[in-house]
Coordinates of C-alpha atoms in Angstrom, one line a residue:
Chain A
M283 CA 9.5 9.9 -6.1
R284 CA 11.4 6.1 -6.1
P285 CA 8.5 4.4 -7.4
P286 CA 10.1 1.8 -9.4
H287 CA 10.6 -0.2 -5.9
P288 CA 9.5 1.5 -2.6
A289 CA 10.2 -1.6 -0.8
S290 CA 12.7 -3.6 -1.8
A291 CA 16.0 -5.1 0.0
L292 CA 18.1 -5.2 -3.0
D293 CA 17.1 -1.1 -4.2
P294 CA 17.8 0.3 -0.2
A295 CA 17.8 4.2 0.1
S296 CA 21.2 5.5 0.6
G297 CA 21.9 5.9 4.2
S298 CA 20.0 3.3 5.7
G299 CA 20.4 0.3 7.6
A300 CA 18.9 -1.7 5.0
E301 CA 21.9 -0.3 2.7
L302 CA 24.3 -1.8 5.9
I303 CA 22.2 -5.4 5.0
D304 CA 22.7 -4.8 1.5
Q305 CA 26.1 -4.8 1.8
L306 CA 26.8 -7.4 3.8
G307 CA 24.4 -9.5 1.5
T308 CA 26.6 -8.3 -1.5
A309 CA 29.9 -9.7 0.0
L310 CA 27.6 -13.0 1.2
Y311 CA 27.2 -13.3 -2.6
V312 CA 30.0 -12.0 -4.1
G313 CA 31.9 -14.7 -1.5
G314 CA 30.7 -17.3 -2.0
G315 CA 30.5 -16.9 -5.8
L316 CA 34.5 -16.9 -5.8
I317 CA 35.0 -19.8 -3.2
F318 CA 32.7 -22.4 -5.2
L319 CA 34.5 -20.7 -8.9
V320 CA 37.6 -21.9 -7.3
V321 CA 36.3 -25.2 -6.2
M322 CA 35.4 -26.0 -9.5
V323 CA 38.4 -25.1 -11.0
L324 CA 40.1 -27.0 -8.5
V325 CA 37.9 -29.9 -9.4
T326 CA 38.9 -29.5 -13.2
C327 CA 42.1 -29.1 -12.8
A328 CA 42.1 -32.8 -10.5
V329 CA 40.6 -33.2 -13.8
L330 CA 41.8 -32.9 -16.0
T331 CA 45.8 -33.2 -15.5
K332 CA 47.9 -35.4 -14.1
G333 CA 50.3 -33.6 -11.7
R334 CA 52.5 -34.9 -8.8
P335 CA 49.5 -35.8 -5.9
V336 CA 49.4 -32.8 -3.3
N337 CA 49.9 -34.1 0.3
A338 CA 46.5 -34.7 2.0
R339 CA 47.1 -33.0 4.8
Y340 CA 48.3 -29.7 3.0
W341 CA 44.0 -29.9 2.1
I342 CA 42.5 -31.2 5.7
L343 CA 44.7 -28.5 7.2
G344 CA 44.8 -25.6 4.7
G345 CA 41.6 -26.3 2.8
G346 CA 39.1 -27.6 5.7
L347 CA 40.5 -25.7 8.8
A348 CA 43.1 -23.0 8.4
F349 CA 41.0 -21.2 5.1
P350 CA 37.4 -21.1 7.0
A351 CA 38.8 -20.5 10.3
F352 CA 40.3 -17.1 8.7
T353 CA 36.9 -16.6 5.9
L354 CA 34.4 -17.5 9.0
T355 CA 35.9 -15.7 11.6
V356 CA 36.4 -12.4 9.2
L357 CA 32.4 -12.6 8.2
L358 CA 32.1 -13.2 11.5
M359 CA 33.5 -9.3 12.9
Y360 CA 32.0 -8.3 9.8
S361 CA 28.4 -9.1 10.5
L362 CA 29.0 -8.2 13.9
A363 CA 29.5 -5.3 12.8
V364 CA 27.0 -4.8 10.6
G365 CA 24.6 -5.7 14.2
N366 CA 25.8 -3.1 16.2
G367 CA 25.8 -0.3 13.1
L368 CA 22.1 -0.5 12.4
N369 CA 21.4 -0.6 16.5
A370 CA 23.9 2.5 16.4
I371 CA 22.5 3.7 13.5
G372 CA 22.7 7.9 14.2
S373 CA 25.0 7.7 17.1
S374 CA 28.7 7.4 15.7
G375 CA 31.3 6.7 13.1
A376 CA 31.6 3.8 10.9
L377 CA 35.2 2.5 12.4
Q378 CA 34.3 3.3 16.4
L379 CA 31.1 0.9 14.9
F380 CA 33.8 -1.8 14.0
L381 CA 35.8 -1.6 17.5
D382 CA 32.0 -1.5 19.9
C383 CA 31.6 -5.2 18.3
F384 CA 34.6 -6.4 20.6
G385 CA 32.2 -5.2 23.1
L386 CA 34.0 -1.8 24.4
G387 CA 30.4 0.1 25.0
D388 CA 27.1 -0.6 24.8
A389 CA 27.0 1.6 21.2
R390 CA 22.8 2.1 22.0
A391 CA 24.5 3.8 25.7
R392 CA 25.9 6.4 23.8
A393 CA 23.5 7.8 21.8
P394 CA 21.9 9.5 24.6
V395 CA 17.7 8.9 23.4
D396 CA 16.6 13.3 24.0
D397 CA 19.0 13.3 20.4
V398 CA 17.2 11.0 18.7
L399 CA 13.1 12.0 17.3
E400 CA 11.1 9.4 19.5
I401 CA 8.1 7.5 16.7
H402 CA 5.3 5.1 18.3
V403 CA 4.0 2.5 15.9
V404 CA 1.4 1.2 17.6
G405 CA 0.0 -2.4 15.0
K406 CA -3.7 -3.3 14.7
Q407 CA -6.2 -5.3 13.5
W408 CA -5.1 -4.2 10.7
W409 CA -3.8 -1.1 10.1
W410 CA -1.1 1.5 12.3
E411 CA -1.2 3.8 14.3
V412 CA 1.6 6.7 14.2
R413 CA 2.3 8.5 16.8
Y414 CA 4.4 11.5 18.3
D415 CA 4.0 12.2 21.4
R416 CA 7.1 14.4 22.2
P417 CA 7.4 16.4 18.6
G418 CA 9.4 19.7 21.0
K419 CA 6.9 22.5 20.1
G420 CA 3.0 22.0 20.2
G421 CA 1.0 18.5 20.6
A422 CA 1.3 15.1 20.1
V423 CA 0.7 14.2 16.9
V424 CA -1.5 10.8 15.9
L425 CA -1.8 10.1 13.2
A426 CA -2.7 6.7 10.8
N427 CA -0.6 4.4 8.2
E428 CA 2.0 7.2 7.4
L429 CA 4.9 7.7 9.2
R430 CA 6.9 10.9 7.8
M431 CA 10.6 11.1 9.2
P432 CA 13.3 14.1 8.6
T433 CA 16.3 12.9 6.5
N434 CA 20.0 12.8 7.8
Q435 CA 18.7 12.0 11.6
A436 CA 18.3 9.2 13.3
V437 CA 14.7 8.3 14.3
E438 CA 13.9 5.3 16.6
L439 CA 10.6 3.5 16.0
V440 CA 9.2 2.3 19.6
L441 CA 7.1 -0.7 18.4
S442 CA 3.9 -2.2 20.1
T443 CA 1.1 -4.4 18.9
T444 CA -2.9 -4.2 21.1
D445 CA -3.7 -7.3 20.0
V446 CA -1.7 -10.3 17.9
I447 CA 2.2 -10.2 16.6
H448 CA 3.0 -7.9 14.2
S449 CA 6.3 -7.7 12.2
F450 CA 7.2 -4.0 10.9
W451 CA 9.0 -4.1 7.2
A452 CA 9.9 -1.2 5.6
P453 CA 12.4 -3.3 3.1
S454 CA 14.0 -0.1 1.5
L455 CA 15.4 1.0 4.7
A456 CA 16.3 -1.3 7.8
G457 CA 14.9 -5.0 8.5
K458 CA 11.9 -5.5 10.2
V459 CA 11.1 -6.0 13.2
D460 CA 8.3 -7.6 15.9
M461 CA 6.0 -6.0 17.5
I462 CA 5.3 -8.0 20.4
P463 CA 2.1 -8.7 23.0
G464 CA 3.5 -6.8 26.5
R465 CA 6.6 -5.8 25.6
T466 CA 7.8 -2.3 23.0
T467 CA 10.6 -3.3 20.7
R468 CA 12.8 0.0 18.9
L469 CA 13.6 -0.1 15.4
R470 CA 16.1 2.9 14.8
L471 CA 15.7 4.4 11.3
Q472 CA 18.2 6.8 9.1
T473 CA 17.8 7.8 5.8
S474 CA 19.7 10.7 3.3
E475 CA 17.1 9.6 0.9
A476 CA 13.8 12.0 0.8
G477 CA 11.3 9.8 -0.5
T478 CA 8.3 7.7 -0.4
F479 CA 8.6 4.2 0.8
R480 CA 6.6 1.2 1.7
A481 CA 6.9 -0.9 4.1
L482 CA 4.4 -4.0 5.1
C483 CA 3.4 -6.4 8.3
A484 CA 5.5 -9.5 7.9
E485 CA 4.2 -11.2 10.4
Y486 CA 1.7 -12.8 9.4
C487 CA -1.2 -11.3 12.3
G488 CA -4.8 -12.4 10.6
G489 CA -7.2 -12.4 7.9
Q490 CA -6.1 -9.0 6.0
H491 CA -2.8 -9.5 7.2
A492 CA -2.2 -8.3 3.1
L493 CA -3.3 -5.9 3.3
M494 CA -1.8 -4.0 6.4
A495 CA 0.8 -1.1 4.7
L496 CA 1.6 1.8 5.7
F497 CA 3.7 4.3 3.5
V498 CA 6.9 5.7 5.4
V499 CA 8.0 9.4 3.6
T500 CA 10.9 10.6 4.1
Q501 CA 11.5 14.8 3.5
H502 CA 14.8 17.3 4.3
G503 CA 14.0 19.1 7.7
D504 CA 12.4 22.6 6.8
D505 CA 9.6 20.1 5.1
F506 CA 8.8 17.7 8.1
E507 CA 9.2 20.5 10.6
A508 CA 6.3 22.3 8.2
W509 CA 4.8 18.9 8.4
L510 CA 4.5 18.2 12.4
A511 CA 3.3 21.8 12.4
H512 CA 0.8 21.2 10.3
Q513 CA -0.3 18.7 11.1
Q514 CA -0.2 20.2 15.1
T515 CA -3.5 22.0 13.7
S516 CA -6.5 21.3 14.6
V517 CA -10.1 20.9 13.1
V518 CA -12.6 23.6 12.6
E519 CA -16.2 23.6 11.6
P520 CA -16.4 23.6 8.0
V521 CA -19.0 26.7 6.4
D522 CA -19.4 25.4 3.6
P523 CA -22.8 24.6 3.6
F524 CA -22.3 21.1 1.4
L525 CA -18.8 20.4 4.1
K526 CA -21.4 20.8 7.0
V527 CA -23.7 18.5 5.6
G528 CA -20.9 16.2 5.3
Y529 CA -19.7 16.6 9.0
D530 CA -23.3 16.4 10.6
A531 CA -23.2 12.9 9.0
F532 CA -20.1 12.0 10.6
F533 CA -21.8 13.0 14.4
R534 CA -25.1 11.7 13.0
G535 CA -23.9 7.9 11.5
E536 CA -21.4 7.7 14.8
C537 CA -18.4 7.7 12.9
H538 CA -17.3 9.9 15.9
S539 CA -17.1 6.3 18.5
C540 CA -14.7 5.1 16.7
H541 CA -12.3 8.1 15.6
T542 CA -11.1 10.8 16.5
V543 CA -10.6 14.3 14.5
R544 CA -9.3 17.3 17.2
G545 CA -10.8 20.1 17.2
T546 CA -14.1 18.6 17.2
P547 CA -16.1 16.5 19.6
A548 CA -15.5 13.7 17.8
N549 CA -12.4 11.8 20.8
G550 CA -13.2 7.7 19.7
V551 CA -10.2 6.0 19.6
A552 CA -11.0 2.9 18.4
G553 CA -9.9 3.7 15.2
P554 CA -7.8 5.5 13.7
D555 CA -7.6 9.8 13.8
L556 CA -9.0 11.2 10.7
T557 CA -7.5 14.6 12.0
H558 CA -5.4 15.1 8.9
V559 CA -6.5 12.2 7.3
G560 CA -7.7 13.8 4.2
G561 CA -3.6 14.4 3.3
R562 CA -2.5 10.9 4.0
K563 CA -1.6 8.8 0.7
S564 CA -3.9 5.8 1.0
L565 CA -7.1 4.2 3.4
A566 CA -7.3 1.1 5.1
A567 CA -3.7 0.9 5.5
G568 CA -2.0 1.5 2.2
T569 CA -5.2 0.1 0.9
L570 CA -6.7 1.9 -1.5
N571 CA -5.8 5.4 -3.0
N572 CA -7.3 9.0 -1.1
H573 CA -9.3 11.0 -2.9
I574 CA -13.0 11.4 -2.8
G575 CA -14.3 8.2 -4.6
T576 CA -12.2 5.7 -2.6
M577 CA -13.2 7.7 0.5
A578 CA -17.1 7.0 -0.3
G579 CA -16.9 3.7 -1.4
W580 CA -14.4 2.9 1.7
I581 CA -17.3 4.5 3.7
A582 CA -20.0 2.3 2.0
G583 CA -18.6 -0.4 1.7
A584 CA -15.5 -1.1 4.1
Q585 CA -16.5 -4.7 4.8
D586 CA -15.9 -5.4 0.3
V587 CA -12.5 -4.2 0.3
K588 CA -11.0 -5.6 4.0
P589 CA -13.5 -8.1 5.0
G590 CA -13.7 -8.6 8.4
N591 CA -12.1 -5.5 8.8
K592 CA -13.3 -4.0 12.4
M593 CA -15.4 -1.1 10.7
P594 CA -18.8 -1.5 9.5
S595 CA -19.9 -1.1 5.9
S596 CA -22.1 2.2 6.4
L597 CA -25.6 2.0 5.7
A598 CA -26.7 5.4 7.5
Y599 CA -26.1 7.4 5.0
S600 CA -28.4 8.6 1.3
G601 CA -26.4 9.4 -1.2
V602 CA -25.8 13.6 -1.0
E603 CA -25.0 12.5 2.9
L604 CA -22.3 10.3 1.6
R605 CA -20.6 12.4 -0.7
A606 CA -20.5 15.0 1.3
L607 CA -19.0 13.1 4.0
S608 CA -15.9 11.7 1.5
A609 CA -16.3 15.7 0.6
W610 CA -15.1 16.5 4.1
L611 CA -12.7 14.2 5.3
G612 CA -10.8 14.6 1.8
S613 CA -11.1 18.4 2.9
L614 CA -8.8 18.1 6.8
Q615 CA -5.5 18.4 4.7
Chain B
M173 CA -45.6 -40.7 -40.6
T174 CA -44.3 -42.1 -43.7
R175 CA -41.5 -43.2 -45.4
T176 CA -40.4 -39.5 -46.9
G177 CA -42.1 -38.0 -44.0
R178 CA -39.1 -38.2 -41.5
P179 CA -36.9 -36.8 -44.1
L180 CA -38.7 -33.6 -44.4
S181 CA -39.6 -32.8 -41.5
L182 CA -36.1 -32.9 -40.6
L183 CA -35.8 -30.7 -43.6
L184 CA -37.6 -28.4 -41.9
L185 CA -35.7 -28.3 -38.6
L186 CA -32.7 -27.6 -40.3
P187 CA -32.7 -23.5 -40.1
L188 CA -32.8 -23.7 -36.2
L189 CA -29.2 -24.6 -36.4
F190 CA -28.3 -20.9 -37.6
A191 CA -30.5 -20.2 -34.5
C192 CA -27.4 -20.5 -32.5
A193 CA -24.9 -18.5 -35.1
P194 CA -23.2 -16.0 -32.7
E195 CA -24.7 -12.5 -34.2
R196 CA -25.1 -9.8 -31.5
D197 CA -28.3 -8.9 -31.0
Y198 CA -28.4 -5.4 -30.0
V199 CA -25.8 -2.8 -31.0
P200 CA -22.4 -1.9 -29.5
K201 CA -22.4 1.3 -28.6
V202 CA -18.9 3.1 -30.0
V203 CA -17.8 6.4 -28.2
D204 CA -14.4 7.8 -29.0
G205 CA -12.4 6.6 -26.6
D206 CA -9.5 3.7 -26.2
A207 CA -10.9 0.5 -24.4
D208 CA -7.0 0.2 -22.6
R209 CA -6.2 3.1 -21.8
G210 CA -9.9 2.8 -20.1
R211 CA -9.5 -0.3 -18.6
E212 CA -5.9 1.6 -17.1
A213 CA -7.6 4.5 -16.0
L214 CA -10.3 2.0 -14.3
A215 CA -8.1 0.3 -12.0
R216 CA -6.1 3.5 -11.2
Y217 CA -9.2 5.1 -9.8
E218 CA -10.0 2.3 -8.1
C219 CA -13.5 3.0 -9.8
G220 CA -13.4 -1.4 -8.8
V221 CA -13.8 0.6 -4.6
C222 CA -18.1 0.3 -5.4
H223 CA -18.2 -1.6 -9.3
M224 CA -17.9 -5.1 -10.3
I225 CA -16.2 -4.3 -13.4
P226 CA -15.7 -7.4 -15.8
G227 CA -11.7 -7.4 -17.2
V228 CA -10.4 -4.9 -14.4
A229 CA -8.6 -6.2 -11.4
D230 CA -9.9 -6.1 -7.3
A231 CA -12.8 -4.4 -9.3
L232 CA -15.9 -6.7 -7.2
G233 CA -17.0 -3.7 -5.7
K234 CA -20.9 -3.8 -4.4
V235 CA -21.3 0.1 -3.6
G236 CA -23.5 0.6 -7.1
P237 CA -23.9 -1.1 -9.7
A238 CA -21.9 -4.3 -11.6
L239 CA -20.7 -2.2 -15.2
G240 CA -20.9 -5.4 -17.4
D241 CA -22.9 -5.6 -21.1
Y242 CA -22.7 -1.6 -21.2
S243 CA -24.1 -1.1 -24.1
R244 CA -27.1 -3.5 -23.5
R245 CA -28.1 -1.1 -20.7
S246 CA -31.0 0.8 -21.2
Y247 CA -29.9 3.6 -18.3
V248 CA -27.1 5.1 -17.3
A249 CA -27.8 5.0 -13.4
G250 CA -31.4 4.3 -14.0
K251 CA -32.5 8.0 -15.2
F252 CA -30.4 8.9 -18.6
P253 CA -30.7 6.9 -22.4
N254 CA -27.8 5.2 -22.3
E255 CA -25.7 7.5 -25.2
P256 CA -22.2 7.3 -25.2
N257 CA -22.0 11.3 -24.6
T258 CA -24.8 10.9 -21.8
L259 CA -22.0 8.3 -19.9
V260 CA -19.1 10.4 -20.7
R261 CA -21.1 13.0 -19.0
W262 CA -22.4 10.9 -16.3
I263 CA -18.5 9.6 -14.9
V264 CA -17.5 12.9 -15.3
D265 CA -19.9 14.6 -13.4
A266 CA -22.2 12.3 -11.7
P267 CA -24.0 15.2 -8.9
A268 CA -24.6 17.0 -11.4
M269 CA -26.5 15.2 -13.5
A270 CA -28.7 13.8 -10.6
P271 CA -28.1 15.8 -7.0
Q272 CA -29.3 12.5 -5.1
T273 CA -26.5 10.2 -6.1
A274 CA -23.8 8.8 -3.6
M275 CA -21.5 8.8 -6.9
P276 CA -18.6 11.7 -6.1
A277 CA -16.9 13.3 -9.3
I278 CA -13.9 12.7 -9.6
S279 CA -11.1 14.9 -10.4
M280 CA -10.2 13.7 -13.9
S281 CA -10.0 14.6 -17.9
E282 CA -12.3 14.0 -20.6
Q283 CA -10.6 12.2 -22.2
E284 CA -10.0 9.4 -19.3
A285 CA -13.9 8.9 -19.0
R286 CA -14.1 8.9 -22.7
D287 CA -11.3 5.8 -23.0
M288 CA -13.3 4.6 -19.1
A289 CA -16.6 4.4 -21.6
A290 CA -14.9 3.0 -24.2
Y291 CA -13.7 0.3 -21.9
L292 CA -17.4 -0.5 -20.2
Y293 CA -19.0 -0.6 -24.2
E294 CA -16.6 -2.6 -25.8
S295 CA -16.0 -5.0 -23.0
D296 CA -18.6 -7.1 -24.1

């Protein structure tokens, strides 16, 4: 879904914050264009016609003070309303948002946090950890480089970083918000459109900044609940002998020092949680499609694909082990 | 050297110029596939994660062998004579031919594998 523009501020998802921003942008471009046209017409008239000269005071008081004061005041009110609307996504109607911009109460304070699903997104060089700490029923869910949210329901991203400054930007869904060391920042997302959108790091964060992307998948409520419930399940040791070779190779190669696979002894925290890695849209933070070939290539050539990232290119495996390991990880749907 | 000897010896050297003619010194292999579609398929399946493939964007992998000049290769995977149908079979399901290989079988249609082979054979 939505392959043409999965990451475009000019093609916002319906009912999203990006749509509000896009409308503000359109008002600016159209308004600015009209004013430019009027000025050009007046210039042309001044050159071509020999009419009675207009009193200079009309120009200075009218065109120089009254018109800009009126236009900019309206624009300021509109942009404040949009800004307030972005903060208050999921908490009130449009009219209320407009009144809020006159300082009638903090819009966010009126939205009880319990009503909003919180999703923690942690920026790391060069990938994203995504956590659902309180997903209602069941345990916490941790995944990487993929964020899923229900349609027609506001979620609040709690953004942080464990190293340098990153910035979360899903152009089709919302504006960008920085992730700053030692602080948490917040961003509300909402959309009525189901689809797959792309987000990216919008603050230079080191050598592989360009290969730090994330997919935002929006799903209808029931689909999202089913996905979340599935994410809460754990992995069991494989029965299939080939997959078992891969499972054993995972531990023999010390993958568990950095990676967690819930349900197995693997509980490393330096790298992405791999509990359901086979079901994800991409590998290496939006760098590769996810299939057995790219999985094997990434394991054996991580430093070729993304030089300088913290995962070493593994030399530990025979050809069979590499295929079996890739197959086992791919089976973790 | 005599006066007539010099032009004569230059004449003898003349054939050497023709040795530079750009004629292939091998027989290009042909497979029933579309090279353009093959290039697109090689990019779409991201074969370049493991292989260096000239002409395919981002195909700079060093996990497996480089795939340039494939028509001139004597062997596929260092084991099987480089015949078109052998290469196609290898692309579709390498482990079935060489159980110890690191190259996984990626689910694709045989036509896609034919297109890929066509690109590899025709790209030099």
